[in-house]
Amino acid sequence: MSHVDASLPSIQYDWRAEFKRLEGAYAPSTIRAYYTDIESYLHWCAAAGRAPLPGSIETVCEYLMEQGPKFAPSTVRRRLYAIRKAHRLLRLPDPTYDEEINLTFRRIRRGKLARPRQAKGMTREYLDQFLAVQPDTPWGVRNKAMLSLGYDLLARRSELVALTVDDIEFRADGTLRVLIRRNKADPAGLGRVAFTSQRTGRLVSDWLKWRNAGYAPLFCPIYQGRPLDRSLSDTTLRRLIKSTAKNAGLDPQDVADFSGHSMRVGAAQDLLRAGHDTAAIMRAGGWKTTNVLVRYLENAEHNVWA
């Protein structure tokens, strides 16, 4: 984890020691976000000459208002939750439940009238282009398998890089049965089962034939032409999607709109175009509510009903 620099004031409470208690109870990405958000809050308090822990209602409100113009409401809300978690772990009086905090956040949210930016969907058409431009190298073999599998599973990037060899099963027809063990909507890790196309089964088989069979992670880094026995980072997957879009010769604005969510978005849009209803798409992608899914499907609606 990163460290607060020497310019921060001396703080009586060892919040890092307390945050270690979260390990195993929260996803690593959530814990990293908490660390980042608390450090942001501490830096702001240092510059403003405010006591951060315990923080006053006024201090937290001013911090949130300062963050509001810079970040999306979801980011500001996450930083509020991080401040709340720090106070609760340290068993300090928690200012974040005061009604003034709620009113402050509502002002921030109402002040952001722009719609959330939607990732561009990696639909089947784009997937075919992305697979076609992969190089004839071990990296290309891995990337083809990863992109095709991510599309078929409607996978979040964190789900895709977390897959292990034990999570996939080759079926007699050349397809795969895949157990997605855990995601942010399934903290208990009950998982969901998904199936793939024969093309994806073939591409994953090609990848596994190249890499060491004794490695647990399904997708791993490659260094100097050799696989490493560890999982890829979700950042690597995001960079892959953007660089592949660029190599496919897409418009720069389209390249900018692709993200780590593009596989999930594009596959959902294709399912809608194919005539599947919202309930079926929710089951396929493991959505618990329609809030996010509806945004994903907006760009597909015109083609369906035109």
PDB file of C-alpha atoms in Angstrom:
ATOM      1  CA  MET A   1       0.000   0.000   0.000  1.00  0.00           C
ATOM      2  CA  SER A   2       1.111   3.572  -0.524  1.00  0.00           C
ATOM      3  CA  HIS A   3       2.054   5.738   2.431  1.00  0.00           C
ATOM      4  CA  VAL A   4       1.051   9.205   3.531  1.00  0.00           C
ATOM      5  CA  ASP A   5       4.047  11.465   3.061  1.00  0.00           C
ATOM      6  CA  ALA A   6       5.843  13.451   5.703  1.00  0.00           C
ATOM      7  CA  SER A   7       3.841  16.599   4.986  1.00  0.00           C
ATOM      8  CA  LEU A   8       0.815  15.092   6.722  1.00  0.00           C
ATOM      9  CA  PRO A   9       0.250  15.976  10.362  1.00  0.00           C
ATOM     10  CA  SER A  10       1.079  13.507  13.081  1.00  0.00           C
ATOM     11  CA  ILE A  11      -2.044  11.395  13.625  1.00  0.00           C
ATOM     12  CA  GLN A  12      -2.745   9.767  16.939  1.00  0.00           C
ATOM     13  CA  TYR A  13      -4.571   6.780  15.483  1.00  0.00           C
ATOM     14  CA  ASP A  14      -2.900   4.008  13.490  1.00  0.00           C
ATOM     15  CA  TRP A  15      -5.640   3.621  10.913  1.00  0.00           C
ATOM     16  CA  ARG A  16      -3.541   1.369   8.687  1.00  0.00           C
ATOM     17  CA  ALA A  17      -3.255  -1.243  11.402  1.00  0.00           C
ATOM     18  CA  GLU A  18      -7.035  -1.186  11.803  1.00  0.00           C
ATOM     19  CA  PHE A  19      -7.657  -1.431   8.064  1.00  0.00           C
ATOM     20  CA  LYS A  20      -5.706  -4.695   7.972  1.00  0.00           C
ATOM     21  CA  ARG A  21      -8.722  -6.187   9.718  1.00  0.00           C
ATOM     22  CA  LEU A  22     -10.622  -5.826   6.441  1.00  0.00           C
ATOM     23  CA  GLU A  23      -8.432  -8.375   4.661  1.00  0.00           C
ATOM     24  CA  GLY A  24     -10.440 -11.433   3.739  1.00  0.00           C
ATOM     25  CA  ALA A  25     -13.729  -9.683   4.473  1.00  0.00           C
ATOM     26  CA  TYR A  26     -13.599  -7.320   1.480  1.00  0.00           C
ATOM     27  CA  ALA A  27     -12.303  -7.636  -2.069  1.00  0.00           C
ATOM     28  CA  PRO A  28      -8.675  -6.468  -2.481  1.00  0.00           C
ATOM     29  CA  SER A  29      -9.852  -3.777  -4.921  1.00  0.00           C
ATOM     30  CA  THR A  30     -12.249  -2.403  -2.299  1.00  0.00           C
ATOM     31  CA  ILE A  31      -9.498  -2.272   0.315  1.00  0.00           C
ATOM     32  CA  ARG A  32      -7.153  -0.501  -2.115  1.00  0.00           C
ATOM     33  CA  ALA A  33      -9.873   2.056  -2.821  1.00  0.00           C
ATOM     34  CA  TYR A  34     -10.348   2.637   0.918  1.00  0.00           C
ATOM     35  CA  TYR A  35      -6.630   3.323   1.352  1.00  0.00           C
ATOM     36  CA  THR A  36      -6.621   5.757  -1.575  1.00  0.00           C
ATOM     37  CA  ASP A  37      -9.711   7.564  -0.307  1.00  0.00           C
ATOM     38  CA  ILE A  38      -8.498   7.893   3.274  1.00  0.00           C
ATOM     39  CA  GLU A  39      -5.179   9.286   2.078  1.00  0.00           C
ATOM     40  CA  SER A  40      -7.050  11.851  -0.027  1.00  0.00           C
ATOM     41  CA  TYR A  41      -9.033  12.880   3.041  1.00  0.00           C
ATOM     42  CA  LEU A  42      -5.894  13.109   5.206  1.00  0.00           C
ATOM     43  CA  HIS A  43      -4.065  15.238   2.657  1.00  0.00           C
ATOM     44  CA  TRP A  44      -7.020  17.605   2.404  1.00  0.00           C
ATOM     45  CA  CYS A  45      -7.245  17.902   6.192  1.00  0.00           C
ATOM     46  CA  ALA A  46      -3.509  18.610   6.395  1.00  0.00           C
ATOM     47  CA  ALA A  47      -3.798  21.424   3.840  1.00  0.00           C
ATOM     48  CA  ALA A  48      -6.910  22.841   5.544  1.00  0.00           C
ATOM     49  CA  GLY A  49      -5.466  22.550   9.048  1.00  0.00           C
ATOM     50  CA  ARG A  50      -8.343  20.272  10.149  1.00  0.00           C
ATOM     51  CA  ALA A  51      -8.273  17.308  12.507  1.00  0.00           C
ATOM     52  CA  PRO A  52      -9.186  14.249  10.403  1.00  0.00           C
ATOM     53  CA  LEU A  53      -9.709  11.539  13.020  1.00  0.00           C
ATOM     54  CA  PRO A  54     -12.100  12.006  14.575  1.00  0.00           C
ATOM     55  CA  GLY A  55     -13.411  14.432  12.022  1.00  0.00           C
ATOM     56  CA  SER A  56     -16.158  16.932  12.702  1.00  0.00           C
ATOM     57  CA  ILE A  57     -19.373  17.136  10.707  1.00  0.00           C
ATOM     58  CA  GLU A  58     -18.223  20.473   9.321  1.00  0.00           C
ATOM     59  CA  THR A  59     -14.858  19.045   8.233  1.00  0.00           C
ATOM     60  CA  VAL A  60     -16.380  16.095   6.414  1.00  0.00           C
ATOM     61  CA  CYS A  61     -18.986  18.302   4.700  1.00  0.00           C
ATOM     62  CA  GLU A  62     -16.356  20.738   3.473  1.00  0.00           C
ATOM     63  CA  TYR A  63     -14.176  17.901   2.225  1.00  0.00           C
ATOM     64  CA  LEU A  64     -17.071  16.364   0.289  1.00  0.00           C
ATOM     65  CA  MET A  65     -18.025  19.726  -1.226  1.00  0.00           C
ATOM     66  CA  GLU A  66     -14.421  20.221  -2.340  1.00  0.00           C
ATOM     67  CA  GLN A  67     -14.429  16.790  -3.997  1.00  0.00           C
ATOM     68  CA  GLY A  68     -17.811  17.273  -5.670  1.00  0.00           C
ATOM     69  CA  PRO A  69     -16.738  19.371  -8.682  1.00  0.00           C
ATOM     70  CA  LYS A  70     -13.757  17.105  -9.395  1.00  0.00           C
ATOM     71  CA  PHE A  71     -15.261  13.650  -9.253  1.00  0.00           C
ATOM     72  CA  ALA A  72     -18.386  11.676 -10.066  1.00  0.00           C
ATOM     73  CA  PRO A  73     -20.958  11.364  -7.255  1.00  0.00           C
ATOM     74  CA  SER A  74     -20.137   7.655  -7.018  1.00  0.00           C
ATOM     75  CA  THR A  75     -16.504   8.496  -6.214  1.00  0.00           C
ATOM     76  CA  VAL A  76     -17.528  11.079  -3.612  1.00  0.00           C
ATOM     77  CA  ARG A  77     -19.885   8.554  -2.034  1.00  0.00           C
ATOM     78  CA  ARG A  78     -17.100   5.966  -1.929  1.00  0.00           C
ATOM     79  CA  ARG A  79     -14.837   8.470  -0.156  1.00  0.00           C
ATOM     80  CA  LEU A  80     -17.578   9.168   2.351  1.00  0.00           C
ATOM     81  CA  TYR A  81     -17.853   5.430   3.029  1.00  0.00           C
ATOM     82  CA  ALA A  82     -14.078   5.230   3.522  1.00  0.00           C
ATOM     83  CA  ILE A  83     -14.184   8.016   6.120  1.00  0.00           C
ATOM     84  CA  ARG A  84     -17.045   6.209   7.828  1.00  0.00           C
ATOM     85  CA  LYS A  85     -15.148   2.939   7.828  1.00  0.00           C
ATOM     86  CA  ALA A  86     -12.049   4.572   9.352  1.00  0.00           C
ATOM     87  CA  HIS A  87     -14.065   6.046  12.212  1.00  0.00           C
ATOM     88  CA  ARG A  88     -15.859   2.776  12.876  1.00  0.00           C
ATOM     89  CA  LEU A  89     -12.694   0.649  12.810  1.00  0.00           C
ATOM     90  CA  LEU A  90     -11.028   3.070  15.217  1.00  0.00           C
ATOM     91  CA  ARG A  91     -14.213   3.163  17.345  1.00  0.00           C
ATOM     92  CA  LEU A  92     -14.342   6.941  17.121  1.00  0.00           C
ATOM     93  CA  PRO A  93     -17.456   9.127  17.141  1.00  0.00           C
ATOM     94  CA  ASP A  94     -18.723   8.884  13.563  1.00  0.00           C
ATOM     95  CA  PRO A  95     -19.816  12.176  11.982  1.00  0.00           C
ATOM     96  CA  THR A  96     -20.911  10.645   8.678  1.00  0.00           C
ATOM     97  CA  TYR A  97     -24.471   9.712   9.669  1.00  0.00           C
ATOM     98  CA  ASP A  98     -25.472  13.252  10.529  1.00  0.00           C
ATOM     99  CA  GLU A  99     -28.293  14.667   8.410  1.00  0.00           C
ATOM    100  CA  GLU A 100     -26.033  17.528   7.282  1.00  0.00           C
ATOM    101  CA  ILE A 101     -23.763  14.958   5.600  1.00  0.00           C
ATOM    102  CA  ASN A 102     -26.761  13.527   3.759  1.00  0.00           C
ATOM    103  CA  LEU A 103     -27.868  16.983   2.614  1.00  0.00           C
ATOM    104  CA  THR A 104     -24.340  17.806   1.443  1.00  0.00           C
ATOM    105  CA  PHE A 105     -24.156  14.679  -0.660  1.00  0.00           C
ATOM    106  CA  ARG A 106     -27.579  15.359  -2.165  1.00  0.00           C
ATOM    107  CA  ARG A 107     -26.379  18.831  -3.212  1.00  0.00           C
ATOM    108  CA  ILE A 108     -23.331  17.262  -4.839  1.00  0.00           C
ATOM    109  CA  ARG A 109     -25.416  14.701  -6.693  1.00  0.00           C
ATOM    110  CA  ARG A 110     -27.971  17.257  -7.910  1.00  0.00           C
ATOM    111  CA  GLY A 111     -25.142  19.480  -9.102  1.00  0.00           C
ATOM    112  CA  LYS A 112     -23.926  16.738 -11.449  1.00  0.00           C
ATOM    113  CA  LEU A 113     -26.622  16.723 -14.105  1.00  0.00           C
ATOM    114  CA  ALA A 114     -24.525  15.006 -16.766  1.00  0.00           C
ATOM    115  CA  ARG A 115     -25.366  11.374 -17.431  1.00  0.00           C
ATOM    116  CA  PRO A 116     -22.745   8.803 -16.417  1.00  0.00           C
ATOM    117  CA  ARG A 117     -20.342   8.072 -19.243  1.00  0.00           C
ATOM    118  CA  GLN A 118     -21.148   4.694 -20.758  1.00  0.00           C
ATOM    119  CA  ALA A 119     -18.398   2.366 -21.916  1.00  0.00           C
ATOM    120  CA  LYS A 120     -18.575   1.458 -25.588  1.00  0.00           C
ATOM    121  CA  GLY A 121     -19.800  -2.087 -26.029  1.00  0.00           C
ATOM    122  CA  MET A 122     -17.465  -4.698 -27.469  1.00  0.00           C
ATOM    123  CA  THR A 123     -20.201  -6.329 -29.535  1.00  0.00           C
ATOM    124  CA  ARG A 124     -19.643  -9.458 -31.622  1.00  0.00           C
ATOM    125  CA  GLU A 125     -18.681  -7.302 -34.605  1.00  0.00           C
ATOM    126  CA  TYR A 126     -15.947  -5.574 -32.600  1.00  0.00           C
ATOM    127  CA  LEU A 127     -14.879  -8.849 -30.990  1.00  0.00           C
ATOM    128  CA  ASP A 128     -14.252 -10.356 -34.440  1.00  0.00           C
ATOM    129  CA  GLN A 129     -12.109  -7.341 -35.362  1.00  0.00           C
ATOM    130  CA  PHE A 130     -10.199  -7.510 -32.081  1.00  0.00           C
ATOM    131  CA  LEU A 131      -9.413 -11.194 -32.509  1.00  0.00           C
ATOM    132  CA  ALA A 132      -8.271 -10.658 -36.099  1.00  0.00           C
ATOM    133  CA  VAL A 133      -5.568  -8.127 -35.160  1.00  0.00           C
ATOM    134  CA  GLN A 134      -3.948 -10.203 -32.408  1.00  0.00           C
ATOM    135  CA  PRO A 135      -0.361 -11.137 -33.274  1.00  0.00           C
ATOM    136  CA  ASP A 136       0.788 -14.701 -33.931  1.00  0.00           C
ATOM    137  CA  THR A 137       2.683 -14.797 -30.628  1.00  0.00           C
ATOM    138  CA  PRO A 138       2.068 -16.247 -27.146  1.00  0.00           C
ATOM    139  CA  TRP A 139       0.605 -12.865 -26.164  1.00  0.00           C
ATOM    140  CA  GLY A 140      -1.774 -13.027 -29.111  1.00  0.00           C
ATOM    141  CA  VAL A 141      -2.846 -16.579 -28.227  1.00  0.00           C
ATOM    142  CA  ARG A 142      -3.577 -15.499 -24.647  1.00  0.00           C
ATOM    143  CA  ASN A 143      -5.349 -12.309 -25.652  1.00  0.00           C
ATOM    144  CA  LYS A 144      -7.632 -14.060 -28.136  1.00  0.00           C
ATOM    145  CA  ALA A 145      -8.718 -16.544 -25.478  1.00  0.00           C
ATOM    146  CA  MET A 146      -9.208 -13.833 -22.882  1.00  0.00           C
ATOM    147  CA  LEU A 147     -11.260 -11.467 -25.055  1.00  0.00           C
ATOM    148  CA  SER A 148     -13.467 -14.227 -26.431  1.00  0.00           C
ATOM    149  CA  LEU A 149     -14.054 -15.745 -23.002  1.00  0.00           C
ATOM    150  CA  GLY A 150     -14.796 -12.357 -21.431  1.00  0.00           C
ATOM    151  CA  TYR A 151     -17.415 -11.668 -24.084  1.00  0.00           C
ATOM    152  CA  ASP A 152     -19.107 -15.071 -23.765  1.00  0.00           C
ATOM    153  CA  LEU A 153     -19.249 -14.829 -19.966  1.00  0.00           C
ATOM    154  CA  LEU A 154     -20.412 -11.174 -19.898  1.00  0.00           C
ATOM    155  CA  ALA A 155     -17.538 -10.907 -17.461  1.00  0.00           C
ATOM    156  CA  ARG A 156     -16.369  -8.044 -15.345  1.00  0.00           C
ATOM    157  CA  ARG A 157     -12.642  -7.637 -15.819  1.00  0.00           C
ATOM    158  CA  SER A 158     -12.044  -8.570 -12.160  1.00  0.00           C
ATOM    159  CA  GLU A 159     -13.993 -11.803 -12.687  1.00  0.00           C
ATOM    160  CA  LEU A 160     -12.045 -12.695 -15.806  1.00  0.00           C
ATOM    161  CA  VAL A 161      -8.564 -12.270 -14.335  1.00  0.00           C
ATOM    162  CA  ALA A 162      -9.607 -14.150 -11.173  1.00  0.00           C
ATOM    163  CA  LEU A 163     -10.478 -17.352 -13.055  1.00  0.00           C
ATOM    164  CA  THR A 164      -8.382 -20.432 -12.376  1.00  0.00           C
ATOM    165  CA  VAL A 165      -7.903 -23.578 -14.434  1.00  0.00           C
ATOM    166  CA  ASP A 166     -10.143 -25.427 -11.981  1.00  0.00           C
ATOM    167  CA  ASP A 167     -12.995 -23.032 -12.800  1.00  0.00           C
ATOM    168  CA  ILE A 168     -13.328 -24.237 -16.395  1.00  0.00           C
ATOM    169  CA  GLU A 169     -14.563 -27.549 -17.737  1.00  0.00           C
ATOM    170  CA  PHE A 170     -14.269 -28.656 -21.357  1.00  0.00           C
ATOM    171  CA  ARG A 171     -17.480 -30.236 -22.621  1.00  0.00           C
ATOM    172  CA  ALA A 172     -17.930 -32.915 -25.254  1.00  0.00           C
ATOM    173  CA  ASP A 173     -19.221 -30.426 -27.839  1.00  0.00           C
ATOM    174  CA  GLY A 174     -16.107 -28.237 -27.599  1.00  0.00           C
ATOM    175  CA  THR A 175     -17.697 -25.557 -25.423  1.00  0.00           C
ATOM    176  CA  LEU A 176     -16.751 -24.637 -21.858  1.00  0.00           C
ATOM    177  CA  ARG A 177     -18.653 -24.684 -18.607  1.00  0.00           C
ATOM    178  CA  VAL A 178     -17.230 -21.917 -16.410  1.00  0.00           C
ATOM    179  CA  LEU A 179     -17.726 -21.249 -12.704  1.00  0.00           C
ATOM    180  CA  ILE A 180     -17.388 -17.546 -11.892  1.00  0.00           C
ATOM    181  CA  ARG A 181     -16.777 -17.805  -8.194  1.00  0.00           C
ATOM    182  CA  ARG A 182     -17.077 -14.279  -6.860  1.00  0.00           C
ATOM    183  CA  ASN A 183     -17.895 -10.723  -7.876  1.00  0.00           C
ATOM    184  CA  LYS A 184     -18.885  -7.473  -6.233  1.00  0.00           C
ATOM    185  CA  ALA A 185     -22.575  -8.427  -6.385  1.00  0.00           C
ATOM    186  CA  ASP A 186     -21.809 -11.805  -4.779  1.00  0.00           C
ATOM    187  CA  PRO A 187     -19.581 -11.176  -1.744  1.00  0.00           C
ATOM    188  CA  ALA A 188     -20.443 -14.583  -0.281  1.00  0.00           C
ATOM    189  CA  GLY A 189     -18.769 -16.228  -3.260  1.00  0.00           C
ATOM    190  CA  LEU A 190     -21.686 -18.462  -4.240  1.00  0.00           C
ATOM    191  CA  GLY A 191     -20.750 -17.917  -7.862  1.00  0.00           C
ATOM    192  CA  ARG A 192     -22.588 -18.367 -11.139  1.00  0.00           C
ATOM    193  CA  VAL A 193     -22.191 -20.843 -13.971  1.00  0.00           C
ATOM    194  CA  ALA A 194     -21.864 -19.726 -17.584  1.00  0.00           C
ATOM    195  CA  PHE A 195     -21.225 -21.419 -20.923  1.00  0.00           C
ATOM    196  CA  THR A 196     -19.204 -20.466 -23.979  1.00  0.00           C
ATOM    197  CA  SER A 197     -19.130 -20.884 -27.737  1.00  0.00           C
ATOM    198  CA  GLN A 198     -17.062 -23.532 -29.480  1.00  0.00           C
ATOM    199  CA  ARG A 199     -14.762 -20.808 -30.786  1.00  0.00           C
ATOM    200  CA  THR A 200     -13.976 -19.709 -27.247  1.00  0.00           C
ATOM    201  CA  GLY A 201     -13.400 -23.318 -26.213  1.00  0.00           C
ATOM    202  CA  ARG A 202     -10.907 -23.705 -29.049  1.00  0.00           C
ATOM    203  CA  LEU A 203      -9.091 -20.455 -28.233  1.00  0.00           C
ATOM    204  CA  VAL A 204      -8.807 -21.312 -24.515  1.00  0.00           C
ATOM    205  CA  SER A 205      -7.550 -24.777 -25.439  1.00  0.00           C
ATOM    206  CA  ASP A 206      -4.865 -23.217 -27.679  1.00  0.00           C
ATOM    207  CA  TRP A 207      -3.763 -20.990 -24.822  1.00  0.00           C
ATOM    208  CA  LEU A 208      -3.574 -23.818 -22.291  1.00  0.00           C
ATOM    209  CA  LYS A 209      -1.539 -25.947 -24.690  1.00  0.00           C
ATOM    210  CA  TRP A 210       1.096 -23.200 -24.806  1.00  0.00           C
ATOM    211  CA  ARG A 211       1.343 -22.270 -21.126  1.00  0.00           C
ATOM    212  CA  ASN A 212       2.500 -24.441 -18.235  1.00  0.00           C
ATOM    213  CA  ALA A 213      -0.254 -26.851 -17.200  1.00  0.00           C
ATOM    214  CA  GLY A 214       0.821 -26.664 -13.558  1.00  0.00           C
ATOM    215  CA  TYR A 215      -0.161 -23.034 -13.095  1.00  0.00           C
ATOM    216  CA  ALA A 216      -3.399 -22.277 -11.244  1.00  0.00           C
ATOM    217  CA  PRO A 217      -4.383 -18.886 -12.776  1.00  0.00           C
ATOM    218  CA  LEU A 218      -6.161 -19.306 -16.104  1.00  0.00           C
ATOM    219  CA  PHE A 219      -4.605 -16.133 -17.544  1.00  0.00           C
ATOM    220  CA  CYS A 220      -1.120 -15.081 -16.501  1.00  0.00           C
ATOM    221  CA  PRO A 221       1.547 -12.560 -17.500  1.00  0.00           C
ATOM    222  CA  ILE A 222       4.180 -13.503 -20.066  1.00  0.00           C
ATOM    223  CA  TYR A 223       7.758 -12.348 -19.521  1.00  0.00           C
ATOM    224  CA  GLN A 224      10.437 -12.871 -22.158  1.00  0.00           C
ATOM    225  CA  GLY A 225       8.260 -15.451 -23.869  1.00  0.00           C
ATOM    226  CA  ARG A 226       7.574 -17.456 -20.702  1.00  0.00           C
ATOM    227  CA  PRO A 227       4.430 -17.597 -18.544  1.00  0.00           C
ATOM    228  CA  LEU A 228       4.565 -16.405 -14.945  1.00  0.00           C
ATOM    229  CA  ASP A 229       2.710 -18.251 -12.209  1.00  0.00           C
ATOM    230  CA  ARG A 230       0.416 -15.429 -11.119  1.00  0.00           C
ATOM    231  CA  SER A 231      -2.806 -13.804 -12.218  1.00  0.00           C
ATOM    232  CA  LEU A 232      -3.006 -10.833 -14.532  1.00  0.00           C
ATOM    233  CA  SER A 233      -4.102  -7.497 -13.129  1.00  0.00           C
ATOM    234  CA  ASP A 234      -7.425  -6.059 -14.244  1.00  0.00           C
ATOM    235  CA  THR A 235      -5.481  -2.966 -15.370  1.00  0.00           C
ATOM    236  CA  THR A 236      -3.645  -5.130 -17.913  1.00  0.00           C
ATOM    237  CA  LEU A 237      -6.980  -6.223 -19.348  1.00  0.00           C
ATOM    238  CA  ARG A 238      -8.228  -2.640 -19.622  1.00  0.00           C
ATOM    239  CA  ARG A 239      -5.050  -1.605 -21.449  1.00  0.00           C
ATOM    240  CA  LEU A 240      -5.383  -4.603 -23.766  1.00  0.00           C
ATOM    241  CA  ILE A 241      -8.894  -3.614 -24.839  1.00  0.00           C
ATOM    242  CA  LYS A 242      -7.871  -0.030 -25.600  1.00  0.00           C
ATOM    243  CA  SER A 243      -4.666  -0.967 -27.426  1.00  0.00           C
ATOM    244  CA  THR A 244      -6.506  -3.590 -29.467  1.00  0.00           C
ATOM    245  CA  ALA A 245      -9.171  -1.057 -30.458  1.00  0.00           C
ATOM    246  CA  LYS A 246      -6.364   1.244 -31.633  1.00  0.00           C
ATOM    247  CA  ASN A 247      -4.632  -1.556 -33.554  1.00  0.00           C
ATOM    248  CA  ALA A 248      -7.951  -2.377 -35.225  1.00  0.00           C
ATOM    249  CA  GLY A 249      -7.871   1.097 -36.774  1.00  0.00           C
ATOM    250  CA  LEU A 250     -10.916   2.443 -34.967  1.00  0.00           C
ATOM    251  CA  ASP A 251     -11.665   6.141 -34.629  1.00  0.00           C
ATOM    252  CA  PRO A 252      -9.717   7.710 -31.710  1.00  0.00           C
ATOM    253  CA  GLN A 253     -12.967   8.677 -29.975  1.00  0.00           C
ATOM    254  CA  ASP A 254     -14.181   5.079 -30.173  1.00  0.00           C
ATOM    255  CA  VAL A 255     -10.849   3.909 -28.780  1.00  0.00           C
ATOM    256  CA  ALA A 256     -11.257   6.312 -25.853  1.00  0.00           C
ATOM    257  CA  ASP A 257     -14.767   4.997 -25.157  1.00  0.00           C
ATOM    258  CA  PHE A 258     -13.704   1.362 -24.784  1.00  0.00           C
ATOM    259  CA  SER A 259     -12.996   0.225 -21.230  1.00  0.00           C
ATOM    260  CA  GLY A 260     -12.641  -2.859 -19.078  1.00  0.00           C
ATOM    261  CA  HIS A 261     -16.452  -3.089 -18.998  1.00  0.00           C
ATOM    262  CA  SER A 262     -16.771  -3.169 -22.788  1.00  0.00           C
ATOM    263  CA  MET A 263     -16.972  -6.984 -23.037  1.00  0.00           C
ATOM    264  CA  ARG A 264     -19.856  -7.079 -20.578  1.00  0.00           C
ATOM    265  CA  VAL A 265     -21.645  -4.139 -22.193  1.00  0.00           C
ATOM    266  CA  GLY A 266     -21.283  -5.428 -25.750  1.00  0.00           C
ATOM    267  CA  ALA A 267     -22.410  -8.965 -24.975  1.00  0.00           C
ATOM    268  CA  ALA A 268     -25.496  -7.649 -23.156  1.00  0.00           C
ATOM    269  CA  GLN A 269     -26.357  -5.445 -26.131  1.00  0.00           C
ATOM    270  CA  ASP A 270     -26.006  -8.391 -28.509  1.00  0.00           C
ATOM    271  CA  LEU A 271     -28.317 -10.514 -26.357  1.00  0.00           C
ATOM    272  CA  LEU A 272     -30.955  -7.779 -26.480  1.00  0.00           C
ATOM    273  CA  ARG A 273     -30.634  -7.486 -30.252  1.00  0.00           C
ATOM    274  CA  ALA A 274     -31.038 -11.261 -30.492  1.00  0.00           C
ATOM    275  CA  GLY A 275     -34.428 -10.978 -28.787  1.00  0.00           C
ATOM    276  CA  HIS A 276     -33.617 -12.015 -25.214  1.00  0.00           C
ATOM    277  CA  ASP A 277     -35.579 -10.235 -22.484  1.00  0.00           C
ATOM    278  CA  THR A 278     -34.102  -8.348 -19.551  1.00  0.00           C
ATOM    279  CA  ALA A 279     -34.589 -11.228 -17.104  1.00  0.00           C
ATOM    280  CA  ALA A 280     -32.606 -13.602 -19.325  1.00  0.00           C
ATOM    281  CA  ILE A 281     -29.803 -11.069 -19.764  1.00  0.00           C
ATOM    282  CA  MET A 282     -29.671 -10.481 -16.011  1.00  0.00           C
ATOM    283  CA  ARG A 283     -29.284 -14.222 -15.408  1.00  0.00           C
ATOM    284  CA  ALA A 284     -26.578 -14.489 -18.058  1.00  0.00           C
ATOM    285  CA  GLY A 285     -24.535 -11.634 -16.617  1.00  0.00           C
ATOM    286  CA  GLY A 286     -25.236 -12.138 -12.928  1.00  0.00           C
ATOM    287  CA  TRP A 287     -26.986  -8.794 -12.422  1.00  0.00           C
ATOM    288  CA  LYS A 288     -29.080  -8.462  -9.268  1.00  0.00           C
ATOM    289  CA  THR A 289     -30.849  -5.238 -10.242  1.00  0.00           C
ATOM    290  CA  THR A 290     -31.730  -3.562 -13.532  1.00  0.00           C
ATOM    291  CA  ASN A 291     -30.199  -0.159 -12.709  1.00  0.00           C
ATOM    292  CA  VAL A 292     -26.838  -0.650 -14.424  1.00  0.00           C
ATOM    293  CA  LEU A 293     -28.081  -3.094 -17.039  1.00  0.00           C
ATOM    294  CA  VAL A 294     -30.620  -0.601 -18.385  1.00  0.00           C
ATOM    295  CA  ARG A 295     -27.806   1.884 -19.081  1.00  0.00           C
ATOM    296  CA  TYR A 296     -25.817  -0.830 -20.848  1.00  0.00           C
ATOM    297  CA  LEU A 297     -28.752  -1.614 -23.120  1.00  0.00           C
ATOM    298  CA  GLU A 298     -29.682   1.953 -24.061  1.00  0.00           C
ATOM    299  CA  ASN A 299     -27.384   2.061 -27.071  1.00  0.00           C
ATOM    300  CA  ALA A 300     -28.811  -1.211 -28.378  1.00  0.00           C
ATOM    301  CA  GLU A 301     -32.464  -0.156 -28.185  1.00  0.00           C
ATOM    302  CA  HIS A 302     -32.521   1.811 -31.441  1.00  0.00           C
ATOM    303  CA  ASN A 303     -31.264  -1.111 -33.520  1.00  0.00           C
ATOM    304  CA  VAL A 304     -33.753  -3.480 -31.908  1.00  0.00           C
ATOM    305  CA  TRP A 305     -36.872  -1.400 -32.481  1.00  0.00           C
ATOM    306  CA  ALA A 306     -35.947   0.505 -35.645  1.00  0.00           C
TER     307      ALA A 306
END
